[in-house]
Amino acid sequence: MSHDGGTPSRDRESSQGPGHEDTRAADRALDALLAAAHRRVGVAVHDRIMGQGGPPELRDPDLALDRMLATTYRQTELAVTTRLDRESEAAGEPRAAQGPQAPADHALLRRPAAVRLKYRLEALRIAHSFGPVGLLDSLRAALREARCLAELLEADTAPAGAHESVRRLDARLAQVRLPPTPRRRASPVIGRSYLAAVEDFLAPGAEQLVRAVREVRLLLDEELAPCLTDGPEERDGPDEGDRAGEHAAVPGYPLGADVVAQDLVDDLADAHDQAVTLCRAISDVERACTDFVGADLRGARLDGVQLEGIKWDAATVWPSEWEPLIRRASLPVGGERGVLVVAAEPYDSVVSADA
């Protein structure tokens, strides 16, 4: 430090040392944790409000408090994101774009049971729209046809057989029904709605599947089909090379057609794997809509809610006025000890959840 109490800029920079970098890293980690906590608090507040039947009618003091909390929420988000952007720019590392990410495994099951129950039919409709009927079967059929085509080209058989195989493959691909383009909903003021979380859970798998099938179609239409069309036609009779015993050296297809066909097989196999992954995600949504084993539903409003197909057990807590009716309408689930499923109609005898 100089005698006049000032510190030259170079001295200040050198005095920061390695410890300053550690402090900045710790600050960034803390900011990330605060941002994550901020998002989770928003989700919890939103779910609790919606699980209790929606926002209550606000009186004047409530309205003032609500506006203050909403303003604090927005300002906190702005402060955290601004600081992260500023420090990233100062470090010369542009911050990666942060889009909506699919929840982690079982993330939907961790949402409040009352919210999952309230929106179960809407969530099931969304899930089933992402999984068209026959999706896996049509992709398996197309994959089998692509493998047959690759074998024909590798064996160098008559071109007519490969042309027919291409037509069959084209017909198989035309039967593949793809999921719809996911909708990108605007983020709510507080938290993320449950239905938006369901779509975000399914969207990545659907987008990857659509992209994979489009790449297969592009490869077939723009590379493989023209390659076979431009190839030599079947010959009517033997030529000089055939008479000399050189027929094996004369290819029936353009060079590299078998390689393109194998690429097509690999791309279709990847599309099939993407479809399997999407179907598993749809199953996770279905489980979140039906699995209420051990759930606390005392505060849930069951009027008008479709309960058929819901699984529960002795640890599930129902509203007192609904429990007798639900017990009469339930049957044991085969292979799951102590688990019951709500049937369509009530039964005369009451089934114990401990059975």
Short mmCIF file of C-alpha atoms in Angstrom, two decimals:
data_model
loop_
_atom_site.label_atom_id
_atom_site.label_comp_id
_atom_site.label_asym_id
_atom_site.label_seq_id
_atom_site.Cartn_x
_atom_site.Cartn_y
_atom_site.Cartn_z
CA MET A 1 0.00 0.00 0.00
CA SER A 2 1.30 3.51 -0.80
CA HIS A 3 1.94 6.10 1.90
CA ASP A 4 -1.01 8.24 0.83
CA GLY A 5 -3.46 5.41 1.57
CA GLY A 6 -4.11 4.51 -2.10
CA THR A 7 -3.37 1.19 -3.77
CA PRO A 8 -2.24 1.11 -7.41
CA SER A 9 -4.46 -0.92 -9.72
CA ARG A 10 -1.66 -3.40 -10.53
CA ASP A 11 -1.06 -3.98 -6.82
CA ARG A 12 -4.77 -4.60 -6.30
CA GLU A 13 -4.89 -7.10 -9.16
CA SER A 14 -1.82 -8.96 -7.95
CA SER A 15 -3.02 -8.97 -4.37
CA GLN A 16 -6.18 -10.83 -5.37
CA GLY A 17 -4.21 -13.99 -6.14
CA PRO A 18 -5.59 -17.48 -6.56
CA GLY A 19 -7.91 -17.06 -3.61
CA HIS A 20 -9.93 -14.51 -5.55
CA GLU A 21 -10.70 -17.07 -8.27
CA ASP A 22 -11.84 -19.54 -5.59
CA THR A 23 -14.12 -16.87 -4.13
CA ARG A 24 -15.65 -16.16 -7.53
CA ALA A 25 -16.22 -19.86 -8.11
CA ALA A 26 -17.90 -20.17 -4.72
CA ASP A 27 -20.09 -17.15 -5.52
CA ARG A 28 -21.17 -18.70 -8.79
CA ALA A 29 -22.00 -21.98 -7.07
CA LEU A 30 -24.02 -20.09 -4.43
CA ASP A 31 -25.90 -18.17 -7.13
CA ALA A 32 -26.75 -21.41 -8.90
CA LEU A 33 -28.05 -22.91 -5.65
CA LEU A 34 -30.15 -19.78 -4.96
CA ALA A 35 -31.60 -19.92 -8.46
CA ALA A 36 -32.50 -23.61 -8.03
CA ALA A 37 -34.07 -22.94 -4.64
CA HIS A 38 -35.99 -20.04 -6.16
CA ARG A 39 -37.46 -22.29 -8.85
CA ARG A 40 -38.42 -25.00 -6.34
CA VAL A 41 -40.13 -22.51 -4.03
CA GLY A 42 -42.12 -21.23 -7.00
CA VAL A 43 -43.21 -24.77 -7.92
CA ALA A 44 -44.21 -25.55 -4.33
CA VAL A 45 -46.26 -22.33 -3.98
CA HIS A 46 -48.00 -22.90 -7.31
CA ASP A 47 -48.79 -26.55 -6.56
CA ARG A 48 -50.18 -25.75 -3.11
CA ILE A 49 -52.47 -23.03 -4.49
CA MET A 50 -53.74 -25.23 -7.33
CA GLY A 51 -54.12 -28.27 -5.06
CA GLN A 52 -56.49 -26.26 -2.84
CA GLY A 53 -58.82 -25.41 -5.70
CA GLY A 54 -57.03 -22.43 -7.24
CA PRO A 55 -56.17 -18.94 -6.03
CA PRO A 56 -58.60 -17.71 -3.35
CA GLU A 57 -60.59 -14.53 -3.73
CA LEU A 58 -58.26 -11.80 -2.56
CA ARG A 59 -59.22 -9.06 -0.12
CA ASP A 60 -57.34 -5.78 -0.04
CA PRO A 61 -54.59 -6.79 2.47
CA ASP A 62 -54.16 -10.12 0.69
CA LEU A 63 -53.90 -8.39 -2.67
CA ALA A 64 -51.18 -6.06 -1.42
CA LEU A 65 -49.21 -8.97 0.05
CA ASP A 66 -49.68 -10.99 -3.15
CA ARG A 67 -48.34 -8.17 -5.30
CA MET A 68 -45.37 -7.68 -2.99
CA LEU A 69 -44.49 -11.39 -3.11
CA ALA A 70 -44.83 -11.51 -6.91
CA THR A 71 -42.59 -8.45 -7.27
CA THR A 72 -40.00 -9.95 -4.93
CA TYR A 73 -40.09 -13.18 -6.92
CA ARG A 74 -39.44 -11.42 -10.23
CA GLN A 75 -36.72 -9.17 -8.81
CA THR A 76 -34.92 -12.12 -7.23
CA GLU A 77 -34.89 -13.97 -10.54
CA LEU A 78 -33.66 -10.88 -12.39
CA ALA A 79 -30.88 -10.23 -9.85
CA VAL A 80 -29.59 -13.81 -9.97
CA THR A 81 -29.61 -14.09 -13.77
CA THR A 82 -28.06 -10.63 -14.21
CA ARG A 83 -25.21 -11.45 -11.86
CA LEU A 84 -24.52 -14.78 -13.54
CA ASP A 85 -24.48 -13.12 -16.97
CA ARG A 86 -22.20 -10.31 -15.79
CA GLU A 87 -19.64 -12.63 -14.23
CA SER A 88 -19.68 -14.98 -17.21
CA GLU A 89 -19.00 -12.09 -19.59
CA ALA A 90 -16.17 -10.83 -17.37
CA ALA A 91 -14.59 -14.29 -17.46
CA GLY A 92 -14.86 -14.41 -21.24
CA GLU A 93 -17.13 -17.46 -21.17
CA PRO A 94 -20.58 -16.82 -22.67
CA ARG A 95 -23.33 -18.34 -20.64
CA ALA A 96 -25.06 -21.29 -22.30
CA ALA A 97 -28.65 -20.83 -23.32
CA GLN A 98 -30.89 -22.37 -20.72
CA GLY A 99 -34.06 -23.84 -22.17
CA PRO A 100 -36.66 -25.89 -20.35
CA GLN A 101 -35.20 -29.23 -19.35
CA ALA A 102 -37.00 -32.52 -18.85
CA PRO A 103 -37.49 -33.34 -15.18
CA ALA A 104 -35.27 -35.99 -13.68
CA ASP A 105 -36.46 -39.55 -13.18
CA HIS A 106 -39.56 -39.77 -10.93
CA ALA A 107 -39.77 -35.97 -10.84
CA LEU A 108 -43.50 -36.06 -11.59
CA LEU A 109 -44.10 -38.49 -8.73
CA ARG A 110 -42.56 -35.95 -6.38
CA ARG A 111 -45.22 -33.38 -7.24
CA PRO A 112 -48.01 -33.10 -4.62
CA ALA A 113 -50.46 -35.98 -4.82
CA ALA A 114 -53.46 -33.63 -4.79
CA VAL A 115 -52.16 -31.87 -7.90
CA ARG A 116 -51.41 -35.14 -9.71
CA LEU A 117 -54.90 -36.37 -8.89
CA LYS A 118 -56.63 -33.17 -9.98
CA TYR A 119 -54.97 -33.08 -13.41
CA ARG A 120 -54.58 -36.82 -14.04
CA LEU A 121 -56.97 -37.04 -17.01
CA GLU A 122 -55.43 -34.03 -18.75
CA ALA A 123 -51.93 -35.42 -18.12
CA LEU A 124 -52.94 -38.81 -19.53
CA ARG A 125 -54.35 -37.17 -22.66
CA ILE A 126 -51.08 -35.30 -23.18
CA ALA A 127 -49.04 -38.47 -22.66
CA HIS A 128 -51.12 -40.54 -25.07
CA SER A 129 -50.91 -37.81 -27.73
CA PHE A 130 -47.11 -38.19 -27.62
CA GLY A 131 -47.35 -41.95 -28.23
CA PRO A 132 -49.40 -42.65 -31.39
CA VAL A 133 -50.89 -46.14 -31.65
CA GLY A 134 -48.57 -48.58 -33.39
CA LEU A 135 -45.50 -46.34 -33.22
CA LEU A 136 -43.07 -49.06 -32.14
CA ASP A 137 -44.58 -51.72 -34.42
CA SER A 138 -44.34 -49.52 -37.51
CA LEU A 139 -40.72 -48.61 -36.74
CA ARG A 140 -39.81 -52.28 -36.18
CA ALA A 141 -41.38 -53.20 -39.52
CA ALA A 142 -39.45 -50.43 -41.29
CA LEU A 143 -36.23 -51.55 -39.61
CA ARG A 144 -36.74 -55.16 -40.74
CA GLU A 145 -37.33 -54.00 -44.32
CA ALA A 146 -34.22 -51.81 -44.23
CA ARG A 147 -32.13 -54.77 -43.10
CA CYS A 148 -33.51 -56.89 -45.93
CA LEU A 149 -32.58 -54.14 -48.38
CA ALA A 150 -29.05 -53.94 -47.01
CA GLU A 151 -28.68 -57.72 -47.38
CA LEU A 152 -29.89 -57.56 -50.99
CA LEU A 153 -27.40 -54.85 -51.87
CA GLU A 154 -24.56 -56.62 -50.09
CA ALA A 155 -25.33 -59.85 -51.95
CA ASP A 156 -25.43 -57.93 -55.28
CA THR A 157 -28.66 -59.56 -56.43
CA ALA A 158 -30.85 -58.42 -59.33
CA PRO A 159 -31.66 -54.67 -59.13
CA ALA A 160 -35.38 -55.35 -59.46
CA GLY A 161 -35.39 -56.98 -56.01
CA ALA A 162 -33.75 -53.94 -54.41
CA HIS A 163 -36.17 -51.55 -56.14
CA GLU A 164 -39.12 -53.49 -54.76
CA SER A 165 -37.55 -53.50 -51.30
CA VAL A 166 -37.15 -49.71 -51.49
CA ARG A 167 -40.84 -49.35 -52.36
CA ARG A 168 -41.83 -51.54 -49.41
CA LEU A 169 -39.58 -49.54 -47.09
CA ASP A 170 -41.10 -46.30 -48.32
CA ALA A 171 -44.56 -47.70 -47.57
CA ARG A 172 -43.46 -48.77 -44.08
CA LEU A 173 -42.10 -45.30 -43.31
CA ALA A 174 -45.36 -43.77 -44.50
CA GLN A 175 -47.15 -45.79 -41.79
CA VAL A 176 -45.03 -44.32 -38.98
CA ARG A 177 -47.19 -41.86 -37.05
CA LEU A 178 -44.97 -39.32 -35.30
CA PRO A 179 -45.86 -37.46 -32.08
CA PRO A 180 -46.99 -33.84 -32.38
CA THR A 181 -44.59 -30.94 -32.16
CA PRO A 182 -44.36 -30.04 -28.44
CA ARG A 183 -45.84 -26.71 -27.44
CA ARG A 184 -43.53 -24.31 -25.65
CA ARG A 185 -45.60 -22.68 -22.93
CA ALA A 186 -44.67 -19.34 -21.40
CA SER A 187 -43.36 -19.69 -17.86
CA PRO A 188 -45.99 -18.71 -15.25
CA VAL A 189 -45.38 -15.89 -12.81
CA ILE A 190 -45.04 -18.38 -9.95
CA GLY A 191 -43.67 -21.89 -10.40
CA ARG A 192 -44.37 -24.25 -13.28
CA SER A 193 -47.81 -25.75 -13.80
CA TYR A 194 -48.10 -29.53 -13.57
CA LEU A 195 -49.37 -29.96 -17.13
CA ALA A 196 -46.50 -27.85 -18.47
CA ALA A 197 -44.11 -30.08 -16.51
CA VAL A 198 -45.67 -33.15 -18.14
CA GLU A 199 -45.12 -31.70 -21.62
CA ASP A 200 -41.56 -30.69 -20.74
CA PHE A 201 -40.95 -34.25 -19.53
CA LEU A 202 -42.04 -35.73 -22.86
CA ALA A 203 -40.87 -33.02 -25.27
CA PRO A 204 -37.14 -33.91 -25.54
CA GLY A 205 -37.82 -37.54 -26.46
CA ALA A 206 -40.50 -36.55 -28.98
CA GLU A 207 -38.24 -33.98 -30.64
CA GLN A 208 -35.36 -36.44 -30.93
CA LEU A 209 -37.65 -39.09 -32.42
CA VAL A 210 -39.10 -36.71 -35.02
CA ARG A 211 -35.58 -35.57 -35.96
CA ALA A 212 -34.34 -39.16 -36.29
CA VAL A 213 -37.23 -40.25 -38.54
CA ARG A 214 -36.81 -37.17 -40.73
CA GLU A 215 -33.13 -37.99 -41.17
CA VAL A 216 -34.08 -41.53 -42.23
CA ARG A 217 -36.56 -40.19 -44.77
CA LEU A 218 -33.99 -37.71 -46.11
CA LEU A 219 -31.37 -40.44 -46.49
CA LEU A 220 -33.79 -42.71 -48.33
CA ASP A 221 -35.23 -40.05 -50.67
CA GLU A 222 -32.09 -38.07 -51.48
CA GLU A 223 -29.29 -40.62 -51.37
CA LEU A 224 -30.33 -44.26 -51.57
CA ALA A 225 -33.30 -44.11 -53.97
CA PRO A 226 -31.51 -41.90 -56.57
CA CYS A 227 -28.42 -44.10 -56.22
CA LEU A 228 -30.41 -47.20 -57.21
CA THR A 229 -32.38 -45.39 -59.90
CA ASP A 230 -29.20 -44.20 -61.60
CA GLY A 231 -27.62 -47.68 -61.42
CA PRO A 232 -27.27 -50.12 -64.28
CA GLU A 233 -30.41 -51.87 -65.44
CA GLU A 234 -30.73 -55.63 -65.54
CA ARG A 235 -29.00 -56.97 -68.59
CA ASP A 236 -30.93 -59.02 -71.18
CA GLY A 237 -28.12 -61.39 -72.02
CA PRO A 238 -24.52 -62.21 -71.24
CA ASP A 239 -21.81 -59.82 -72.41
CA GLU A 240 -18.17 -60.42 -73.18
CA GLY A 241 -17.27 -60.29 -69.49
CA ASP A 242 -19.86 -62.95 -68.63
CA ARG A 243 -18.61 -65.29 -71.35
CA ALA A 244 -15.10 -64.85 -70.02
CA GLY A 245 -16.26 -65.84 -66.50
CA GLU A 246 -15.88 -62.27 -65.17
CA HIS A 247 -19.50 -61.73 -64.06
CA ALA A 248 -18.51 -61.53 -60.38
CA ALA A 249 -16.35 -58.50 -61.09
CA VAL A 250 -19.23 -56.49 -62.62
CA PRO A 251 -21.32 -54.85 -59.85
CA GLY A 252 -25.09 -54.80 -60.16
CA TYR A 253 -25.38 -51.51 -58.23
CA PRO A 254 -23.45 -48.25 -58.06
CA LEU A 255 -20.42 -48.30 -55.82
CA GLY A 256 -21.31 -47.46 -52.22
CA ALA A 257 -25.04 -48.28 -52.40
CA ASP A 258 -24.63 -51.00 -49.78
CA VAL A 259 -22.85 -48.52 -47.49
CA VAL A 260 -25.74 -46.03 -47.78
CA ALA A 261 -28.20 -48.83 -47.05
CA GLN A 262 -26.29 -49.77 -43.90
CA ASP A 263 -26.34 -46.11 -42.82
CA LEU A 264 -30.11 -46.24 -43.31
CA VAL A 265 -30.33 -49.33 -41.08
CA ASP A 266 -28.26 -47.61 -38.38
CA ASP A 267 -30.40 -44.45 -38.50
CA LEU A 268 -33.61 -46.48 -38.29
CA ALA A 269 -32.22 -48.42 -35.32
CA ASP A 270 -31.48 -45.09 -33.63
CA ALA A 271 -35.04 -43.88 -34.36
CA HIS A 272 -36.41 -47.10 -32.84
CA ASP A 273 -34.31 -46.56 -29.70
CA GLN A 274 -35.63 -42.99 -29.45
CA ALA A 275 -39.20 -44.34 -29.72
CA VAL A 276 -38.52 -46.84 -26.93
CA THR A 277 -37.18 -44.03 -24.73
CA LEU A 278 -40.27 -41.92 -25.45
CA CYS A 279 -42.58 -44.82 -24.60
CA ARG A 280 -40.79 -45.25 -21.27
CA ALA A 281 -41.33 -41.56 -20.51
CA ILE A 282 -45.02 -41.97 -21.34
CA SER A 283 -45.15 -44.90 -18.92
CA ASP A 284 -43.63 -42.68 -16.22
CA VAL A 285 -46.40 -40.11 -16.78
CA GLU A 286 -49.03 -42.86 -16.60
CA ARG A 287 -47.53 -44.04 -13.31
CA ALA A 288 -47.64 -40.51 -11.89
CA CYS A 289 -51.35 -40.41 -12.85
CA THR A 290 -52.25 -43.75 -11.25
CA ASP A 291 -49.80 -44.46 -8.40
CA PHE A 292 -51.07 -42.97 -5.15
CA VAL A 293 -49.66 -45.65 -2.86
CA GLY A 294 -48.87 -44.03 0.49
CA ALA A 295 -50.16 -40.61 -0.65
CA ASP A 296 -51.81 -38.11 1.67
CA LEU A 297 -55.02 -37.02 -0.08
CA ARG A 298 -56.89 -35.64 2.92
CA GLY A 299 -56.96 -32.13 1.44
CA ALA A 300 -57.78 -33.21 -2.12
CA ARG A 301 -61.09 -32.30 -3.70
CA LEU A 302 -62.50 -35.46 -5.27
CA ASP A 303 -65.77 -34.10 -6.65
CA GLY A 304 -65.76 -34.64 -10.40
CA VAL A 305 -62.35 -36.41 -10.35
CA GLN A 306 -62.09 -39.68 -12.30
CA LEU A 307 -60.79 -42.22 -9.76
CA GLU A 308 -61.01 -45.39 -11.84
CA GLY A 309 -57.61 -47.04 -12.25
CA ILE A 310 -55.94 -45.36 -9.26
CA LYS A 311 -53.68 -47.59 -7.14
CA TRP A 312 -53.54 -47.13 -3.37
CA ASP A 313 -52.77 -49.03 -0.18
CA ALA A 314 -53.28 -48.94 3.58
CA ALA A 315 -50.91 -45.97 3.92
CA THR A 316 -52.97 -43.84 1.50
CA VAL A 317 -55.04 -41.27 3.39
CA TRP A 318 -58.36 -40.33 1.73
CA PRO A 319 -60.87 -37.67 2.77
CA SER A 320 -62.98 -39.24 5.52
CA GLU A 321 -66.25 -38.89 3.60
CA TRP A 322 -64.79 -40.64 0.54
CA GLU A 323 -62.91 -43.55 2.10
CA PRO A 324 -65.88 -45.97 2.53
CA LEU A 325 -66.98 -45.51 -1.09
CA ILE A 326 -63.43 -45.96 -2.42
CA ARG A 327 -62.95 -49.14 -0.40
CA ARG A 328 -66.17 -50.60 -1.83
CA ALA A 329 -65.05 -49.69 -5.37
CA SER A 330 -61.56 -51.21 -5.07
CA LEU A 331 -60.08 -54.58 -5.95
CA PRO A 332 -56.69 -56.15 -5.12
CA VAL A 333 -53.93 -55.73 -7.69
CA GLY A 334 -52.47 -59.04 -8.75
CA GLY A 335 -48.80 -59.45 -7.90
CA GLU A 336 -48.66 -56.40 -5.61
CA ARG A 337 -49.40 -57.34 -2.02
CA GLY A 338 -51.51 -54.82 -0.17
CA VAL A 339 -52.14 -52.65 -3.24
CA LEU A 340 -55.70 -51.94 -4.43
CA VAL A 341 -57.04 -50.39 -7.61
CA VAL A 342 -60.23 -48.35 -7.87
CA ALA A 343 -62.66 -50.13 -10.23
CA ALA A 344 -65.47 -48.66 -12.28
CA GLU A 345 -68.33 -49.64 -9.96
CA PRO A 346 -68.61 -50.10 -6.18
CA TYR A 347 -68.70 -53.67 -4.83
CA ASP A 348 -70.94 -55.04 -2.11
CA SER A 349 -68.04 -56.26 0.05
CA VAL A 350 -65.33 -54.00 1.39
CA VAL A 351 -61.78 -55.01 0.47
CA SER A 352 -59.11 -54.43 3.11
CA ALA A 353 -55.97 -52.65 1.94
CA ASP A 354 -53.98 -55.00 4.17
CA ALA A 355 -55.08 -58.07 2.20
#
